[in-house]
């Protein structure tokens, strides 16, 4: 098989079906997918013995085609949380972004931040969090589990945790859509004139995201 090594660290295995010298190439992977790259993106092209499906699975470094690849990985997501906490008016629109490193086909770790707007209470909070994710399958469609943990600042300050389960739909060039549902655990500090308390602002969330 022919192997294309890209400068961004990706490795594509398959058969080169078209090549324009010093300009571009197209490679077809074992699952029939076709990818096109500018030669400026290519580090080198080699011929190697074809790996078996089991060897590719065990290597955990990439999936030829639209699966998760080792290296940088970024996410942006938009969500809506229906509040189930102690107060009324805790429904909110959420935006978050996370950036980090994909260690193999199954584990990601990164850091992120977001903006949550409580539209009924006209209140804003900014969560800052660590993000951990596992993709269950090394495939272009896979269930995943995502776990964010951190702290919120601005109008509402306090502990933040957001586990999510969902499904990833992969496309070419490391782009994918993610759809998930989860629960946001949110504790905020509230100062009364006579006391200070921790109030529950948690809720069930629906999230739609884009990764690159």
PDB file of N, CA, C and O in Angstrom, residues 61-117:
ATOM      1  N   UNK A  61      -3.340   4.583  16.421  1.00  0.00           N
ATOM      2  CA  UNK A  61      -2.800   5.870  15.995  1.00  0.00           C
ATOM      3  C   UNK A  61      -3.712   6.611  15.047  1.00  0.00           C
ATOM      4  O   UNK A  61      -3.693   7.836  14.997  1.00  0.00           O
ATOM      5  N   UNK A  62      -4.516   5.899  14.278  1.00  0.00           N
ATOM      6  CA  UNK A  62      -5.392   6.596  13.346  1.00  0.00           C
ATOM      7  C   UNK A  62      -6.328   5.594  12.704  1.00  0.00           C
ATOM      8  O   UNK A  62      -6.132   4.380  12.791  1.00  0.00           O
ATOM      9  N   UNK A  63      -7.331   6.072  12.052  1.00  0.00           N
ATOM     10  CA  UNK A  63      -8.207   5.262  11.213  1.00  0.00           C
ATOM     11  C   UNK A  63      -8.120   5.819   9.811  1.00  0.00           C
ATOM     12  O   UNK A  63      -8.339   7.008   9.597  1.00  0.00           O
ATOM     13  N   UNK A  64      -7.747   4.987   8.823  1.00  0.00           N
ATOM     14  CA  UNK A  64      -7.734   5.455   7.440  1.00  0.00           C
ATOM     15  C   UNK A  64      -9.142   5.896   7.088  1.00  0.00           C
ATOM     16  O   UNK A  64     -10.084   5.118   7.162  1.00  0.00           O
ATOM     17  N   UNK A  65      -9.321   7.132   6.703  1.00  0.00           N
ATOM     18  CA  UNK A  65     -10.649   7.621   6.378  1.00  0.00           C
ATOM     19  C   UNK A  65     -11.046   8.732   7.312  1.00  0.00           C
ATOM     20  O   UNK A  65     -10.320   9.690   7.491  1.00  0.00           O
ATOM     21  N   UNK A  66     -12.204   8.559   7.991  1.00  0.00           N
ATOM     22  CA  UNK A  66     -12.798   9.667   8.725  1.00  0.00           C
ATOM     23  C   UNK A  66     -12.810   9.462  10.232  1.00  0.00           C
ATOM     24  O   UNK A  66     -13.590  10.076  10.938  1.00  0.00           O
ATOM     25  N   UNK A  67     -12.003   8.569  10.737  1.00  0.00           N
ATOM     26  CA  UNK A  67     -11.950   8.350  12.172  1.00  0.00           C
ATOM     27  C   UNK A  67     -11.085   9.380  12.874  1.00  0.00           C
ATOM     28  O   UNK A  67     -10.579  10.324  12.284  1.00  0.00           O
ATOM     29  N   UNK A  68     -10.905   9.182  14.171  1.00  0.00           N
ATOM     30  CA  UNK A  68     -10.120  10.103  14.985  1.00  0.00           C
ATOM     31  C   UNK A  68      -8.636   9.867  14.743  1.00  0.00           C
ATOM     32  O   UNK A  68      -8.178   8.731  14.703  1.00  0.00           O
ATOM     33  N   UNK A  69      -7.863  10.946  14.597  1.00  0.00           N
ATOM     34  CA  UNK A  69      -6.431  10.851  14.349  1.00  0.00           C
ATOM     35  C   UNK A  69      -5.654  11.422  15.539  1.00  0.00           C
ATOM     36  O   UNK A  69      -6.096  12.374  16.183  1.00  0.00           O
ATOM     37  N   UNK A  70      -4.492  10.858  15.778  1.00  0.00           N
ATOM     38  CA  UNK A  70      -3.639  11.355  16.859  1.00  0.00           C
ATOM     39  C   UNK A  70      -3.122  12.745  16.519  1.00  0.00           C
ATOM     40  O   UNK A  70      -2.815  13.049  15.373  1.00  0.00           O
ATOM     41  N   UNK A  71      -3.007  13.592  17.535  1.00  0.00           N
ATOM     42  CA  UNK A  71      -2.509  14.946  17.337  1.00  0.00           C
ATOM     43  C   UNK A  71      -3.476  15.983  17.885  1.00  0.00           C
ATOM     44  O   UNK A  71      -4.343  15.685  18.715  1.00  0.00           O
ATOM     45  N   UNK A  72      -3.314  17.220  17.432  1.00  0.00           N
ATOM     46  CA  UNK A  72      -4.198  18.302  17.880  1.00  0.00           C
ATOM     47  C   UNK A  72      -5.650  17.996  17.540  1.00  0.00           C
ATOM     48  O   UNK A  72      -5.964  17.454  16.475  1.00  0.00           O
ATOM     49  N   UNK A  73      -6.560  18.364  18.439  1.00  0.00           N
ATOM     50  CA  UNK A  73      -7.988  18.215  18.199  1.00  0.00           C
ATOM     51  C   UNK A  73      -8.720  19.370  18.873  1.00  0.00           C
ATOM     52  O   UNK A  73      -8.418  19.730  20.017  1.00  0.00           O
ATOM     53  N   UNK A  74      -9.644  19.978  18.143  1.00  0.00           N
ATOM     54  CA  UNK A  74     -10.393  21.100  18.685  1.00  0.00           C
ATOM     55  C   UNK A  74     -11.884  20.914  18.525  1.00  0.00           C
ATOM     56  O   UNK A  74     -12.347  20.218  17.606  1.00  0.00           O
ATOM     57  N   UNK A  75     -12.652  21.530  19.416  1.00  0.00           N
ATOM     58  CA  UNK A  75     -14.107  21.421  19.405  1.00  0.00           C
ATOM     59  C   UNK A  75     -14.742  22.793  19.616  1.00  0.00           C
ATOM     60  O   UNK A  75     -14.228  23.627  20.368  1.00  0.00           O
ATOM     61  N   UNK A  76     -15.874  23.017  18.968  1.00  0.00           N
ATOM     62  CA  UNK A  76     -16.778  24.108  19.323  1.00  0.00           C
ATOM     63  C   UNK A  76     -18.166  23.501  19.421  1.00  0.00           C
ATOM     64  O   UNK A  76     -18.524  22.609  18.640  1.00  0.00           O
ATOM     65  N   UNK A  77     -18.953  23.938  20.393  1.00  0.00           N
ATOM     66  CA  UNK A  77     -20.283  23.365  20.560  1.00  0.00           C
ATOM     67  C   UNK A  77     -21.270  24.408  21.064  1.00  0.00           C
ATOM     68  O   UNK A  77     -20.914  25.352  21.776  1.00  0.00           O
ATOM     69  N   UNK A  78     -22.519  24.219  20.666  1.00  0.00           N
ATOM     70  CA  UNK A  78     -23.626  25.051  21.085  1.00  0.00           C
ATOM     71  C   UNK A  78     -24.636  24.156  21.780  1.00  0.00           C
ATOM     72  O   UNK A  78     -24.936  23.048  21.291  1.00  0.00           O
ATOM     73  N   UNK A  79     -25.143  24.587  22.915  1.00  0.00           N
ATOM     74  CA  UNK A  79     -26.066  23.746  23.658  1.00  0.00           C
ATOM     75  C   UNK A  79     -27.160  24.538  24.341  1.00  0.00           C
ATOM     76  O   UNK A  79     -27.138  25.779  24.382  1.00  0.00           O
ATOM     77  N   UNK A  80     -28.107  23.793  24.885  1.00  0.00           N
ATOM     78  CA  UNK A  80     -29.187  24.401  25.677  1.00  0.00           C
ATOM     79  C   UNK A  80     -29.412  23.523  26.895  1.00  0.00           C
ATOM     80  O   UNK A  80     -29.537  22.301  26.784  1.00  0.00           O
ATOM     81  N   UNK A  81     -29.446  24.154  28.060  1.00  0.00           N
ATOM     82  CA  UNK A  81     -29.654  23.437  29.316  1.00  0.00           C
ATOM     83  C   UNK A  81     -30.981  23.837  29.935  1.00  0.00           C
ATOM     84  O   UNK A  81     -31.280  25.025  30.082  1.00  0.00           O
ATOM     85  N   UNK A  82     -31.774  22.821  30.277  1.00  0.00           N
ATOM     86  CA  UNK A  82     -33.041  23.021  30.987  1.00  0.00           C
ATOM     87  C   UNK A  82     -32.752  22.875  32.472  1.00  0.00           C
ATOM     88  O   UNK A  82     -32.405  21.796  32.955  1.00  0.00           O
ATOM     89  N   UNK A  83     -32.879  23.970  33.202  1.00  0.00           N
ATOM     90  CA  UNK A  83     -32.495  23.981  34.604  1.00  0.00           C
ATOM     91  C   UNK A  83     -33.383  23.130  35.486  1.00  0.00           C
ATOM     92  O   UNK A  83     -34.608  23.112  35.329  1.00  0.00           O
ATOM     93  N   UNK A  84     -32.746  22.420  36.417  1.00  0.00           N
ATOM     94  CA  UNK A  84     -33.470  21.598  37.398  1.00  0.00           C
ATOM     95  C   UNK A  84     -33.018  21.957  38.809  1.00  0.00           C
ATOM     96  O   UNK A  84     -33.192  21.168  39.743  1.00  0.00           O
ATOM     97  N   UNK A  85     -32.428  23.131  38.967  1.00  0.00           N
ATOM     98  CA  UNK A  85     -31.831  23.510  40.236  1.00  0.00           C
ATOM     99  C   UNK A  85     -32.797  24.141  41.215  1.00  0.00           C
ATOM    100  O   UNK A  85     -34.024  24.022  41.104  1.00  0.00           O
ATOM    101  N   UNK A  86     -32.227  24.867  42.183  1.00  0.00           N
ATOM    102  CA  UNK A  86     -33.005  25.432  43.285  1.00  0.00           C
ATOM    103  C   UNK A  86     -33.807  26.664  42.880  1.00  0.00           C
ATOM    104  O   UNK A  86     -34.797  26.998  43.520  1.00  0.00           O
ATOM    105  N   UNK A  87     -33.393  27.329  41.836  1.00  0.00           N
ATOM    106  CA  UNK A  87     -34.042  28.582  41.445  1.00  0.00           C
ATOM    107  C   UNK A  87     -34.833  28.413  40.160  1.00  0.00           C
ATOM    108  O   UNK A  87     -34.526  27.556  39.329  1.00  0.00           O
ATOM    109  N   UNK A  88     -35.829  29.287  39.974  1.00  0.00           N
ATOM    110  CA  UNK A  88     -36.479  29.408  38.671  1.00  0.00           C
ATOM    111  C   UNK A  88     -35.576  30.238  37.753  1.00  0.00           C
ATOM    112  O   UNK A  88     -34.703  30.973  38.203  1.00  0.00           O
ATOM    113  N   UNK A  89     -35.806  30.115  36.441  1.00  0.00           N
ATOM    114  CA  UNK A  89     -35.045  30.929  35.504  1.00  0.00           C
ATOM    115  C   UNK A  89     -33.636  30.462  35.267  1.00  0.00           C
ATOM    116  O   UNK A  89     -32.757  31.270  34.940  1.00  0.00           O
ATOM    117  N   UNK A  90     -33.375  29.150  35.433  1.00  0.00           N
ATOM    118  CA  UNK A  90     -32.010  28.647  35.242  1.00  0.00           C
ATOM    119  C   UNK A  90     -31.806  28.010  33.872  1.00  0.00           C
ATOM    120  O   UNK A  90     -30.751  27.426  33.623  1.00  0.00           O
ATOM    121  N   UNK A  91     -32.788  28.097  32.972  1.00  0.00           N
ATOM    122  CA  UNK A  91     -32.577  27.641  31.594  1.00  0.00           C
ATOM    123  C   UNK A  91     -31.544  28.545  30.930  1.00  0.00           C
ATOM    124  O   UNK A  91     -31.538  29.763  31.150  1.00  0.00           O
ATOM    125  N   UNK A  92     -30.700  27.964  30.099  1.00  0.00           N
ATOM    126  CA  UNK A  92     -29.625  28.781  29.542  1.00  0.00           C
ATOM    127  C   UNK A  92     -29.133  28.253  28.195  1.00  0.00           C
ATOM    128  O   UNK A  92     -29.202  27.055  27.912  1.00  0.00           O
ATOM    129  N   UNK A  93     -28.619  29.183  27.391  1.00  0.00           N
ATOM    130  CA  UNK A  93     -27.947  28.873  26.134  1.00  0.00           C
ATOM    131  C   UNK A  93     -26.456  28.807  26.427  1.00  0.00           C
ATOM    132  O   UNK A  93     -25.918  29.658  27.146  1.00  0.00           O
ATOM    133  N   UNK A  94     -25.790  27.792  25.861  1.00  0.00           N
ATOM    134  CA  UNK A  94     -24.383  27.580  26.178  1.00  0.00           C
ATOM    135  C   UNK A  94     -23.532  27.516  24.912  1.00  0.00           C
ATOM    136  O   UNK A  94     -23.934  26.916  23.919  1.00  0.00           O
ATOM    137  N   UNK A  95     -22.362  28.134  24.983  1.00  0.00           N
ATOM    138  CA  UNK A  95     -21.347  28.007  23.934  1.00  0.00           C
ATOM    139  C   UNK A  95     -20.039  27.629  24.607  1.00  0.00           C
ATOM    140  O   UNK A  95     -19.671  28.191  25.641  1.00  0.00           O
ATOM    141  N   UNK A  96     -19.317  26.653  24.021  1.00  0.00           N
ATOM    142  CA  UNK A  96     -18.044  26.234  24.602  1.00  0.00           C
ATOM    143  C   UNK A  96     -17.072  25.828  23.505  1.00  0.00           C
ATOM    144  O   UNK A  96     -17.481  25.398  22.418  1.00  0.00           O
ATOM    145  N   UNK A  97     -15.795  25.979  23.790  1.00  0.00           N
ATOM    146  CA  UNK A  97     -14.757  25.507  22.889  1.00  0.00           C
ATOM    147  C   UNK A  97     -13.664  24.837  23.708  1.00  0.00           C
ATOM    148  O   UNK A  97     -13.376  25.252  24.835  1.00  0.00           O
ATOM    149  N   UNK A  98     -13.099  23.766  23.154  1.00  0.00           N
ATOM    150  CA  UNK A  98     -12.066  22.999  23.837  1.00  0.00           C
ATOM    151  C   UNK A  98     -10.965  22.664  22.837  1.00  0.00           C
ATOM    152  O   UNK A  98     -11.249  22.345  21.677  1.00  0.00           O
ATOM    153  N   UNK A  99      -9.719  22.726  23.298  1.00  0.00           N
ATOM    154  CA  UNK A  99      -8.573  22.448  22.430  1.00  0.00           C
ATOM    155  C   UNK A  99      -7.555  21.624  23.210  1.00  0.00           C
ATOM    156  O   UNK A  99      -7.267  21.921  24.374  1.00  0.00           O
ATOM    157  N   UNK A 100      -7.033  20.579  22.559  1.00  0.00           N
ATOM    158  CA  UNK A 100      -6.090  19.720  23.261  1.00  0.00           C
ATOM    159  C   UNK A 100      -5.440  18.720  22.350  1.00  0.00           C
ATOM    160  O   UNK A 100      -5.256  18.967  21.151  1.00  0.00           O
ATOM    161  N   UNK A 101      -5.114  17.541  22.902  1.00  0.00           N
ATOM    162  CA  UNK A 101      -4.330  16.539  22.183  1.00  0.00           C
ATOM    163  C   UNK A 101      -5.048  15.203  22.204  1.00  0.00           C
ATOM    164  O   UNK A 101      -5.530  14.762  23.244  1.00  0.00           O
ATOM    165  N   UNK A 102      -5.106  14.558  21.021  1.00  0.00           N
ATOM    166  CA  UNK A 102      -5.638  13.209  20.885  1.00  0.00           C
ATOM    167  C   UNK A 102      -4.465  12.240  21.013  1.00  0.00           C
ATOM    168  O   UNK A 102      -3.608  12.156  20.142  1.00  0.00           O
ATOM    169  N   UNK A 103      -4.410  11.479  22.116  1.00  0.00           N
ATOM    170  CA  UNK A 103      -3.262  10.627  22.390  1.00  0.00           C
ATOM    171  C   UNK A 103      -3.271   9.348  21.565  1.00  0.00           C
ATOM    172  O   UNK A 103      -2.219   8.807  21.225  1.00  0.00           O
ATOM    173  N   UNK A 104      -4.437   8.832  21.266  1.00  0.00           N
ATOM    174  CA  UNK A 104      -4.597   7.682  20.378  1.00  0.00           C
ATOM    175  C   UNK A 104      -6.019   7.748  19.834  1.00  0.00           C
ATOM    176  O   UNK A 104      -6.663   8.789  19.943  1.00  0.00           O
ATOM    177  N   UNK A 105      -6.508   6.668  19.254  1.00  0.00           N
ATOM    178  CA  UNK A 105      -7.833   6.721  18.637  1.00  0.00           C
ATOM    179  C   UNK A 105      -8.969   6.819  19.645  1.00  0.00           C
ATOM    180  O   UNK A 105     -10.115   7.006  19.261  1.00  0.00           O
ATOM    181  N   UNK A 106      -8.646   6.717  20.937  1.00  0.00           N
ATOM    182  CA  UNK A 106      -9.720   6.599  21.926  1.00  0.00           C
ATOM    183  C   UNK A 106      -9.698   7.641  23.040  1.00  0.00           C
ATOM    184  O   UNK A 106     -10.697   7.806  23.739  1.00  0.00           O
ATOM    185  N   UNK A 107      -8.582   8.352  23.243  1.00  0.00           N
ATOM    186  CA  UNK A 107      -8.514   9.242  24.401  1.00  0.00           C
ATOM    187  C   UNK A 107      -8.033  10.635  24.016  1.00  0.00           C
ATOM    188  O   UNK A 107      -7.009  10.787  23.360  1.00  0.00           O
ATOM    189  N   UNK A 108      -8.792  11.649  24.483  1.00  0.00           N
ATOM    190  CA  UNK A 108      -8.485  13.065  24.258  1.00  0.00           C
ATOM    191  C   UNK A 108      -8.466  13.789  25.593  1.00  0.00           C
ATOM    192  O   UNK A 108      -9.279  13.510  26.489  1.00  0.00           O
ATOM    193  N   UNK A 109      -7.562  14.737  25.736  1.00  0.00           N
ATOM    194  CA  UNK A 109      -7.533  15.620  26.905  1.00  0.00           C
ATOM    195  C   UNK A 109      -7.219  17.031  26.439  1.00  0.00           C
ATOM    196  O   UNK A 109      -6.373  17.237  25.571  1.00  0.00           O
ATOM    197  N   UNK A 110      -7.913  18.008  27.020  1.00  0.00           N
ATOM    198  CA  UNK A 110      -7.685  19.392  26.623  1.00  0.00           C
ATOM    199  C   UNK A 110      -8.210  20.367  27.655  1.00  0.00           C
ATOM    200  O   UNK A 110      -8.687  19.985  28.726  1.00  0.00           O
ATOM    201  N   UNK A 111      -8.127  21.637  27.319  1.00  0.00           N
ATOM    202  CA  UNK A 111      -8.629  22.721  28.157  1.00  0.00           C
ATOM    203  C   UNK A 111      -9.623  23.538  27.353  1.00  0.00           C
ATOM    204  O   UNK A 111      -9.501  23.648  26.130  1.00  0.00           O
ATOM    205  N   UNK A 112     -10.601  24.124  28.048  1.00  0.00           N
ATOM    206  CA  UNK A 112     -11.611  24.880  27.321  1.00  0.00           C
ATOM    207  C   UNK A 112     -12.243  25.971  28.162  1.00  0.00           C
ATOM    208  O   UNK A 112     -11.992  26.101  29.364  1.00  0.00           O
ATOM    209  N   UNK A 113     -13.075  26.750  27.495  1.00  0.00           N
ATOM    210  CA  UNK A 113     -13.823  27.826  28.139  1.00  0.00           C
ATOM    211  C   UNK A 113     -15.108  28.037  27.359  1.00  0.00           C
ATOM    212  O   UNK A 113     -15.263  27.555  26.229  1.00  0.00           O
ATOM    213  N   UNK A 114     -16.051  28.743  27.955  1.00  0.00           N
ATOM    214  CA  UNK A 114     -17.327  28.965  27.285  1.00  0.00           C
ATOM    215  C   UNK A 114     -18.054  30.173  27.841  1.00  0.00           C
ATOM    216  O   UNK A 114     -17.539  30.898  28.702  1.00  0.00           O
ATOM    217  N   UNK A 115     -19.271  30.362  27.347  1.00  0.00           N
ATOM    218  CA  UNK A 115     -20.157  31.412  27.821  1.00  0.00           C
ATOM    219  C   UNK A 115     -21.555  30.815  27.952  1.00  0.00           C
ATOM    220  O   UNK A 115     -22.074  30.236  26.992  1.00  0.00           O
ATOM    221  N   UNK A 116     -22.142  30.924  29.132  1.00  0.00           N
ATOM    222  CA  UNK A 116     -23.509  30.468  29.371  1.00  0.00           C
ATOM    223  C   UNK A 116     -24.387  31.683  29.671  1.00  0.00           C
ATOM    224  O   UNK A 116     -24.056  32.485  30.549  1.00  0.00           O
ATOM    225  N   UNK A 117     -25.492  31.799  28.935  1.00  0.00           N
ATOM    226  CA  UNK A 117     -26.387  32.943  29.118  1.00  0.00           C
ATOM    227  C   UNK A 117     -27.725  32.468  29.654  1.00  0.00           C
ATOM    228  O   UNK A 117     -28.445  31.713  28.996  1.00  0.00           O
TER     229      UNK A 117
END
